[in-house]
């Protein structure tokens, strides 16, 4: 480690708390650490543990004892016969005597996991993957020797499927807990149970920027709590007189940043915007505005413009961290990723639009959509705080004081606002059947749980009693939304899995088209022309497959991608994911599935088509899509060309995405299914990724959609619940009477 890095690490606020933190971790199973963003929680804390010899030896000894007990249990199973094999505890033999410390740090965001791993490897002067690495969906840089893994929270939930007690780790750090992302909330429960079973051989650290500490302390059994104080400087907050409209938001944000650049002293500028598209639009607009200012004869000091958002590549993102020379200012247009996940040094000024793009469950359609919403007060405070880390700063809020006062205190946990189907399926596949009473930190609404179970039932992942089916187990092997997993498994039966793997892979990456915004009028027009040349009236899924196949046929040619305005990086990534999905599909046994598909209407239809020699692969792809998404069937309304009515829930109106091939070719089929829902308002959804289908294919399923017994699915037995409640009330009454008697006697 270079001296410079050593000195830098010593200056971080967390350094002063190192001994106290290490002591608390030695003595406790759970510990909560809070501290300002940038104080060193994500990058330093795991290194303190890695480098503490005493801690390592101690925890390795505890792990050895625990695993040896496990071996005994394994040799004498409590249950005899067939079940004994299934219930045998998992013991990784190589971990019993290993003296390697294994730490996993979870991040809600992919980009943060990569960035942290790279940063820590750099600080330790190591290549990525040797001692430190990251693992995110479809991208893994870790090896057997990796001791410190930065992973997305979803990855650790999936690892719990294989190893419920997380015996592969000695320390779990749940970072960015304040974000309350869906999978971090699930992990709170899974890791808490695992740590209890591990009898002190697994340490759990919860770290966060700002935290509603009481909920966390209660949940983690009153565990100790260390607050890392950092040095911070005052930030002057200014409000706009009026709230800005959505149309003017980007315009005003850019103007505010330019005013600051022209009139303020040193310090970089961070501009918080709702989404990635806004970031790109603003960067371009800012260039143009600065050119205008310059042309009008005003002197413009040297400036560099950047964007920062979740779906960027790590190369693009790493440029933002590089220091500009002292006479150049950086203006960074960012989403809420720069609120707490990533820290950029030297920020002196913040412009806050007060909005964020969030995934929200749309109960009308049963799907999530990304919606632009006001931030919470906590988020506004976090954003302001970015300006005061290294110097006194200024924050300009593009909203009024009254608007600020009307904001909710904290951000609502994701588990309270998104579709829970994939979480429910994962819990079921871990053997957690009673999902309604699963011990979440904050209980999702019963309605949300019921709707997600309904979706799982409709795609045959669970049966009418809420039990996971063999098909459900199969789906849980795939790191995909259950409906996509179903479509992929069906595609294997329908002999089109190569094509479906490619489609799902394309949909798992950033758009394969180049990012050209409407601001670039010529570029946008050219993109639309090319898209319409490649549009396949069969739908968006097959159009994407077509252009992807053309690129592959052009031997992955770079020039072809350039000429057709394709994003080469996304294409390559999609091809890599396609190969990984194909490997997964190969692991799905056709023989095992055939028991299920023998009864399946869509599969019978496929067989019939095939036998009659009218077989056509595009039709099979659509049938496979229907098997995962038939509940998203919509029919054209006759009062508006691109407006559709969903079959269920009845009366739900949805619009066609302007980017869909159907909008491009201006032909709107009678019946379609869609696999994603967009739209920035909660009132009406926008169908994204649409394919034309034949209504007859899905008709037999409609009766299923309407008459699902949700309470049976959720295993809620009214009589039983009623009886329990009466018993509980009686017990309480007796206790109260006894208390009263005691008091009277005294
Ligand atoms: P926290 O988790 O408390 O928000 P971090 O451990 O992420 O803090 O960051 C500590 C410090 O390390 C930051 O203030 C920043 O100076 C530096 N740092 C973190 N990540 C990077 C990176 N990718 N490139 C450069 N510096 C970084």
mmCIF file of N, CA, C and O and ligand atoms in Angstrom, residues 8-9 12-14 34-47 107 112 114-120 122-123 150 175-176 207-209 228 317-318 320-323 339-346 386 389, ligand 1:
data_model
loop_
_atom_site.group_PDB
_atom_site.id
_atom_site.type_symbol
_atom_site.label_atom_id
_atom_site.label_comp_id
_atom_site.label_asym_id
_atom_site.label_seq_id
_atom_site.Cartn_x
_atom_site.Cartn_y
_atom_site.Cartn_z
ATOM 1 N N UNK A 8 -4.204 8.843 3.136
ATOM 2 C CA UNK A 8 -5.595 9.149 2.796
ATOM 3 C C UNK A 8 -6.543 8.365 3.708
ATOM 4 O O UNK A 8 -7.490 8.908 4.271
ATOM 5 N N UNK A 9 -6.256 7.073 3.887
ATOM 6 C CA UNK A 9 -7.143 6.235 4.707
ATOM 7 C C UNK A 9 -7.196 6.735 6.148
ATOM 8 O O UNK A 9 -8.229 6.689 6.798
ATOM 9 N N UNK A 12 -9.762 9.537 6.887
ATOM 10 C CA UNK A 12 -11.213 9.333 6.785
ATOM 11 C C UNK A 12 -11.841 9.274 8.186
ATOM 12 O O UNK A 12 -11.257 8.698 9.116
ATOM 13 N N UNK A 13 -13.017 9.856 8.353
ATOM 14 C CA UNK A 13 -13.626 9.943 9.683
ATOM 15 C C UNK A 13 -13.727 8.602 10.413
ATOM 16 O O UNK A 13 -13.574 8.537 11.625
ATOM 17 N N UNK A 14 -13.960 7.505 9.674
ATOM 18 C CA UNK A 14 -14.176 6.216 10.346
ATOM 19 C C UNK A 14 -12.915 5.740 11.083
ATOM 20 O O UNK A 14 -12.998 4.978 12.043
ATOM 21 N N UNK A 34 -23.555 3.878 11.687
ATOM 22 C CA UNK A 34 -24.034 4.934 10.796
ATOM 23 C C UNK A 34 -22.957 6.007 10.688
ATOM 24 O O UNK A 34 -22.121 6.158 11.575
ATOM 25 N N UNK A 35 -22.989 6.710 9.602
ATOM 26 C CA UNK A 35 -22.004 7.776 9.396
ATOM 27 C C UNK A 35 -22.284 8.463 8.086
ATOM 28 O O UNK A 35 -22.909 7.875 7.205
ATOM 29 N N UNK A 36 -21.807 9.688 7.970
ATOM 30 C CA UNK A 36 -22.077 10.435 6.740
ATOM 31 C C UNK A 36 -21.523 9.711 5.527
ATOM 32 O O UNK A 36 -20.564 8.939 5.637
ATOM 33 N N UNK A 37 -22.112 10.000 4.399
ATOM 34 C CA UNK A 37 -21.610 9.444 3.145
ATOM 35 C C UNK A 37 -20.174 9.918 2.939
ATOM 36 O O UNK A 37 -19.887 11.097 3.156
ATOM 37 N N UNK A 38 -19.314 8.991 2.562
ATOM 38 C CA UNK A 38 -17.917 9.354 2.332
ATOM 39 C C UNK A 38 -17.049 9.203 3.571
ATOM 40 O O UNK A 38 -15.849 9.458 3.527
ATOM 41 N N UNK A 39 -17.639 8.730 4.692
ATOM 42 C CA UNK A 39 -16.817 8.634 5.900
ATOM 43 C C UNK A 39 -15.967 7.368 5.912
ATOM 44 O O UNK A 39 -15.101 7.205 6.764
ATOM 45 N N UNK A 40 -16.215 6.441 4.995
ATOM 46 C CA UNK A 40 -15.335 5.271 4.881
ATOM 47 C C UNK A 40 -15.982 3.950 5.267
ATOM 48 O O UNK A 40 -15.304 2.939 5.394
ATOM 49 N N UNK A 41 -17.287 3.932 5.427
ATOM 50 C CA UNK A 41 -17.948 2.691 5.879
ATOM 51 C C UNK A 41 -17.769 1.562 4.857
ATOM 52 O O UNK A 41 -17.362 0.476 5.209
ATOM 53 N N UNK A 42 -18.051 1.840 3.595
ATOM 54 C CA UNK A 42 -18.045 0.754 2.610
ATOM 55 C C UNK A 42 -16.647 0.279 2.251
ATOM 56 O O UNK A 42 -16.441 -0.913 2.025
ATOM 57 N N UNK A 43 -15.696 1.197 2.175
ATOM 58 C CA UNK A 43 -14.369 0.780 1.708
ATOM 59 C C UNK A 43 -13.421 0.433 2.868
ATOM 60 O O UNK A 43 -12.561 -0.433 2.706
ATOM 61 N N UNK A 44 -13.554 1.069 4.023
ATOM 62 C CA UNK A 44 -12.570 0.865 5.086
ATOM 63 C C UNK A 44 -12.930 -0.265 6.054
ATOM 64 O O UNK A 44 -12.075 -1.064 6.433
ATOM 65 N N UNK A 45 -14.204 -0.284 6.440
ATOM 66 C CA UNK A 45 -14.622 -1.253 7.452
ATOM 67 C C UNK A 45 -14.211 -2.693 7.115
ATOM 68 O O UNK A 45 -13.595 -3.380 7.941
ATOM 69 N N UNK A 46 -14.498 -3.184 5.908
ATOM 70 C CA UNK A 46 -14.082 -4.561 5.602
ATOM 71 C C UNK A 46 -12.564 -4.732 5.655
ATOM 72 O O UNK A 46 -12.075 -5.793 6.050
ATOM 73 N N UNK A 47 -11.847 -3.671 5.318
ATOM 74 C CA UNK A 47 -10.376 -3.785 5.360
ATOM 75 C C UNK A 47 -9.885 -3.877 6.797
ATOM 76 O O UNK A 47 -8.911 -4.576 7.088
ATOM 77 N N UNK A 107 -24.581 -4.401 -1.690
ATOM 78 C CA UNK A 107 -24.922 -3.059 -2.170
ATOM 79 C C UNK A 107 -26.242 -3.147 -2.927
ATOM 80 O O UNK A 107 -26.437 -4.082 -3.688
ATOM 81 N N UNK A 112 -22.391 0.440 -7.682
ATOM 82 C CA UNK A 112 -21.677 0.675 -6.424
ATOM 83 C C UNK A 112 -20.833 -0.555 -6.066
ATOM 84 O O UNK A 112 -19.694 -0.422 -5.614
ATOM 85 N N UNK A 114 -19.388 -2.673 -8.068
ATOM 86 C CA UNK A 114 -18.182 -2.693 -8.911
ATOM 87 C C UNK A 114 -17.214 -1.610 -8.437
ATOM 88 O O UNK A 114 -16.014 -1.846 -8.250
ATOM 89 N N UNK A 115 -17.756 -0.414 -8.214
ATOM 90 C CA UNK A 115 -16.914 0.716 -7.850
ATOM 91 C C UNK A 115 -16.169 0.458 -6.534
ATOM 92 O O UNK A 115 -14.972 0.712 -6.421
ATOM 93 N N UNK A 116 -16.877 -0.083 -5.539
ATOM 94 C CA UNK A 116 -16.251 -0.351 -4.226
ATOM 95 C C UNK A 116 -15.136 -1.394 -4.370
ATOM 96 O O UNK A 116 -14.055 -1.242 -3.822
ATOM 97 N N UNK A 117 -15.444 -2.478 -5.114
ATOM 98 C CA UNK A 117 -14.450 -3.543 -5.249
ATOM 99 C C UNK A 117 -13.188 -2.999 -5.926
ATOM 100 O O UNK A 117 -12.063 -3.262 -5.494
ATOM 101 N N UNK A 118 -13.387 -2.209 -6.972
ATOM 102 C CA UNK A 118 -12.230 -1.672 -7.694
ATOM 103 C C UNK A 118 -11.427 -0.736 -6.793
ATOM 104 O O UNK A 118 -10.200 -0.749 -6.789
ATOM 105 N N UNK A 119 -12.149 0.081 -6.052
ATOM 106 C CA UNK A 119 -11.481 1.050 -5.183
ATOM 107 C C UNK A 119 -10.651 0.325 -4.113
ATOM 108 O O UNK A 119 -9.490 0.653 -3.889
ATOM 109 N N UNK A 120 -11.245 -0.689 -3.475
ATOM 110 C CA UNK A 120 -10.535 -1.369 -2.390
ATOM 111 C C UNK A 120 -9.343 -2.161 -2.957
ATOM 112 O O UNK A 120 -8.250 -2.158 -2.381
ATOM 113 N N UNK A 122 -7.671 -1.337 -5.513
ATOM 114 C CA UNK A 122 -6.681 -0.299 -5.806
ATOM 115 C C UNK A 122 -5.961 0.132 -4.526
ATOM 116 O O UNK A 122 -4.728 0.214 -4.482
ATOM 117 N N UNK A 123 -6.737 0.360 -3.464
ATOM 118 C CA UNK A 123 -6.112 0.788 -2.207
ATOM 119 C C UNK A 123 -5.141 -0.274 -1.690
ATOM 120 O O UNK A 123 -4.142 0.034 -1.068
ATOM 121 N N UNK A 150 -17.763 -7.847 -2.901
ATOM 122 C CA UNK A 150 -18.823 -6.851 -2.954
ATOM 123 C C UNK A 150 -19.876 -7.400 -3.899
ATOM 124 O O UNK A 150 -19.559 -7.726 -5.049
ATOM 125 N N UNK A 175 -24.760 -3.066 3.492
ATOM 126 C CA UNK A 175 -24.436 -1.642 3.332
ATOM 127 C C UNK A 175 -25.638 -0.889 2.762
ATOM 128 O O UNK A 175 -26.512 -1.491 2.151
ATOM 129 N N UNK A 176 -25.636 0.418 2.962
ATOM 130 C CA UNK A 176 -26.704 1.283 2.424
ATOM 131 C C UNK A 176 -28.073 0.835 2.927
ATOM 132 O O UNK A 176 -29.047 0.812 2.167
ATOM 133 N N UNK A 207 -24.772 -1.135 7.921
ATOM 134 C CA UNK A 207 -24.224 0.217 7.813
ATOM 135 C C UNK A 207 -25.140 1.099 6.980
ATOM 136 O O UNK A 207 -25.832 0.630 6.085
ATOM 137 N N UNK A 208 -25.109 2.361 7.322
ATOM 138 C CA UNK A 208 -26.070 3.255 6.688
ATOM 139 C C UNK A 208 -25.642 4.706 6.844
ATOM 140 O O UNK A 208 -24.893 5.054 7.755
ATOM 141 N N UNK A 209 -26.133 5.535 5.944
ATOM 142 C CA UNK A 209 -25.853 6.966 6.061
ATOM 143 C C UNK A 209 -26.770 7.559 7.127
ATOM 144 O O UNK A 209 -26.328 7.907 8.214
ATOM 145 N N UNK A 228 -20.472 7.257 13.453
ATOM 146 C CA UNK A 228 -19.207 7.845 13.001
ATOM 147 C C UNK A 228 -19.451 9.322 12.673
ATOM 148 O O UNK A 228 -20.245 9.637 11.791
ATOM 149 N N UNK A 317 -18.140 5.853 -15.619
ATOM 150 C CA UNK A 317 -18.337 6.330 -14.260
ATOM 151 C C UNK A 317 -17.013 6.724 -13.598
ATOM 152 O O UNK A 317 -16.946 7.708 -12.872
ATOM 153 N N UNK A 318 -15.940 5.971 -13.909
ATOM 154 C CA UNK A 318 -14.687 6.257 -13.203
ATOM 155 C C UNK A 318 -14.110 7.619 -13.590
ATOM 156 O O UNK A 318 -13.370 8.230 -12.819
ATOM 157 N N UNK A 320 -15.659 10.349 -13.675
ATOM 158 C CA UNK A 320 -16.237 11.352 -12.773
ATOM 159 C C UNK A 320 -15.382 11.524 -11.524
ATOM 160 O O UNK A 320 -15.306 12.612 -10.948
ATOM 161 N N UNK A 321 -14.732 10.435 -11.121
ATOM 162 C CA UNK A 321 -13.940 10.497 -9.891
ATOM 163 C C UNK A 321 -12.590 11.182 -10.082
ATOM 164 O O UNK A 321 -11.945 11.574 -9.122
ATOM 165 N N UNK A 322 -12.151 11.289 -11.352
ATOM 166 C CA UNK A 322 -10.838 11.891 -11.567
ATOM 167 C C UNK A 322 -10.879 13.393 -11.284
ATOM 168 O O UNK A 322 -11.810 14.074 -11.684
ATOM 169 N N UNK A 323 -9.864 13.839 -10.597
ATOM 170 C CA UNK A 323 -9.828 15.262 -10.244
ATOM 171 C C UNK A 323 -9.506 16.112 -11.466
ATOM 172 O O UNK A 323 -8.634 15.764 -12.252
ATOM 173 N N UNK A 339 -26.411 10.351 -4.134
ATOM 174 C CA UNK A 339 -26.924 10.800 -2.837
ATOM 175 C C UNK A 339 -26.108 10.172 -1.708
ATOM 176 O O UNK A 339 -25.593 10.864 -0.845
ATOM 177 N N UNK A 340 -26.020 8.831 -1.738
ATOM 178 C CA UNK A 340 -25.249 8.156 -0.683
ATOM 179 C C UNK A 340 -24.359 7.037 -1.215
ATOM 180 O O UNK A 340 -23.398 6.679 -0.568
ATOM 181 N N UNK A 341 -24.684 6.463 -2.398
ATOM 182 C CA UNK A 341 -23.931 5.286 -2.859
ATOM 183 C C UNK A 341 -22.496 5.632 -3.226
ATOM 184 O O UNK A 341 -21.570 4.943 -2.829
ATOM 185 N N UNK A 342 -22.320 6.652 -4.040
ATOM 186 C CA UNK A 342 -20.983 6.992 -4.522
ATOM 187 C C UNK A 342 -20.619 8.393 -4.045
ATOM 188 O O UNK A 342 -21.462 9.294 -4.073
ATOM 189 N N UNK A 343 -19.393 8.540 -3.618
ATOM 190 C CA UNK A 343 -18.965 9.847 -3.117
ATOM 191 C C UNK A 343 -17.984 10.480 -4.078
ATOM 192 O O UNK A 343 -16.974 9.870 -4.416
ATOM 193 N N UNK A 344 -18.291 11.677 -4.492
ATOM 194 C CA UNK A 344 -17.336 12.405 -5.332
ATOM 195 C C UNK A 344 -16.762 13.516 -4.453
ATOM 196 O O UNK A 344 -17.521 14.271 -3.834
ATOM 197 N N UNK A 345 -15.453 13.564 -4.393
ATOM 198 C CA UNK A 345 -14.821 14.571 -3.528
ATOM 199 C C UNK A 345 -14.905 15.942 -4.180
ATOM 200 O O UNK A 345 -15.143 16.060 -5.383
ATOM 201 N N UNK A 346 -14.710 16.960 -3.345
ATOM 202 C CA UNK A 346 -14.575 18.326 -3.852
ATOM 203 C C UNK A 346 -15.858 18.977 -4.358
ATOM 204 O O UNK A 346 -15.796 19.912 -5.149
ATOM 205 N N UNK A 386 -24.018 16.830 0.443
ATOM 206 C CA UNK A 386 -22.928 16.549 -0.506
ATOM 207 C C UNK A 386 -22.048 17.783 -0.720
ATOM 208 O O UNK A 386 -20.897 17.666 -1.100
ATOM 209 N N UNK A 389 -18.760 18.674 2.369
ATOM 210 C CA UNK A 389 -17.787 17.705 2.894
ATOM 211 C C UNK A 389 -16.392 18.276 3.011
ATOM 212 O O UNK A 389 -15.666 17.942 3.942
HETATM 213 P P1 LIG B 1 -19.111 5.620 2.817
HETATM 214 O O1 LIG B 1 -19.356 4.162 2.609
HETATM 215 O O2 LIG B 1 -19.038 5.987 4.260
HETATM 216 O O3 LIG B 1 -20.043 6.471 2.065
HETATM 217 P P2 LIG B 1 -16.757 5.118 1.231
HETATM 218 O O4 LIG B 1 -16.031 4.050 1.959
HETATM 219 O O5 LIG B 1 -17.569 4.730 0.068
HETATM 220 O O6 LIG B 1 -17.651 5.934 2.264
HETATM 221 O O7 LIG B 1 -15.738 6.213 0.696
HETATM 222 C C1 LIG B 1 -14.708 6.743 1.515
HETATM 223 C C2 LIG B 1 -13.869 7.693 0.682
HETATM 224 O O8 LIG B 1 -13.130 6.944 -0.270
HETATM 225 C C3 LIG B 1 -14.662 8.701 -0.121
HETATM 226 O O9 LIG B 1 -14.851 9.883 0.599
HETATM 227 C C4 LIG B 1 -13.773 8.957 -1.326
HETATM 228 O O10 LIG B 1 -12.846 9.973 -1.006
HETATM 229 C C5 LIG B 1 -13.006 7.667 -1.483
HETATM 230 N N1 LIG B 1 -13.525 6.831 -2.576
HETATM 231 C C6 LIG B 1 -14.483 5.889 -2.475
HETATM 232 N N2 LIG B 1 -14.715 5.298 -3.665
HETATM 233 C C7 LIG B 1 -13.882 5.876 -4.559
HETATM 234 C C8 LIG B 1 -13.612 5.704 -5.963
HETATM 235 N N3 LIG B 1 -14.248 4.788 -6.674
HETATM 236 N N4 LIG B 1 -12.652 6.506 -6.510
HETATM 237 C C9 LIG B 1 -12.003 7.426 -5.780
HETATM 238 N N5 LIG B 1 -12.220 7.623 -4.471
HETATM 239 C C10 LIG B 1 -13.122 6.876 -3.843
#
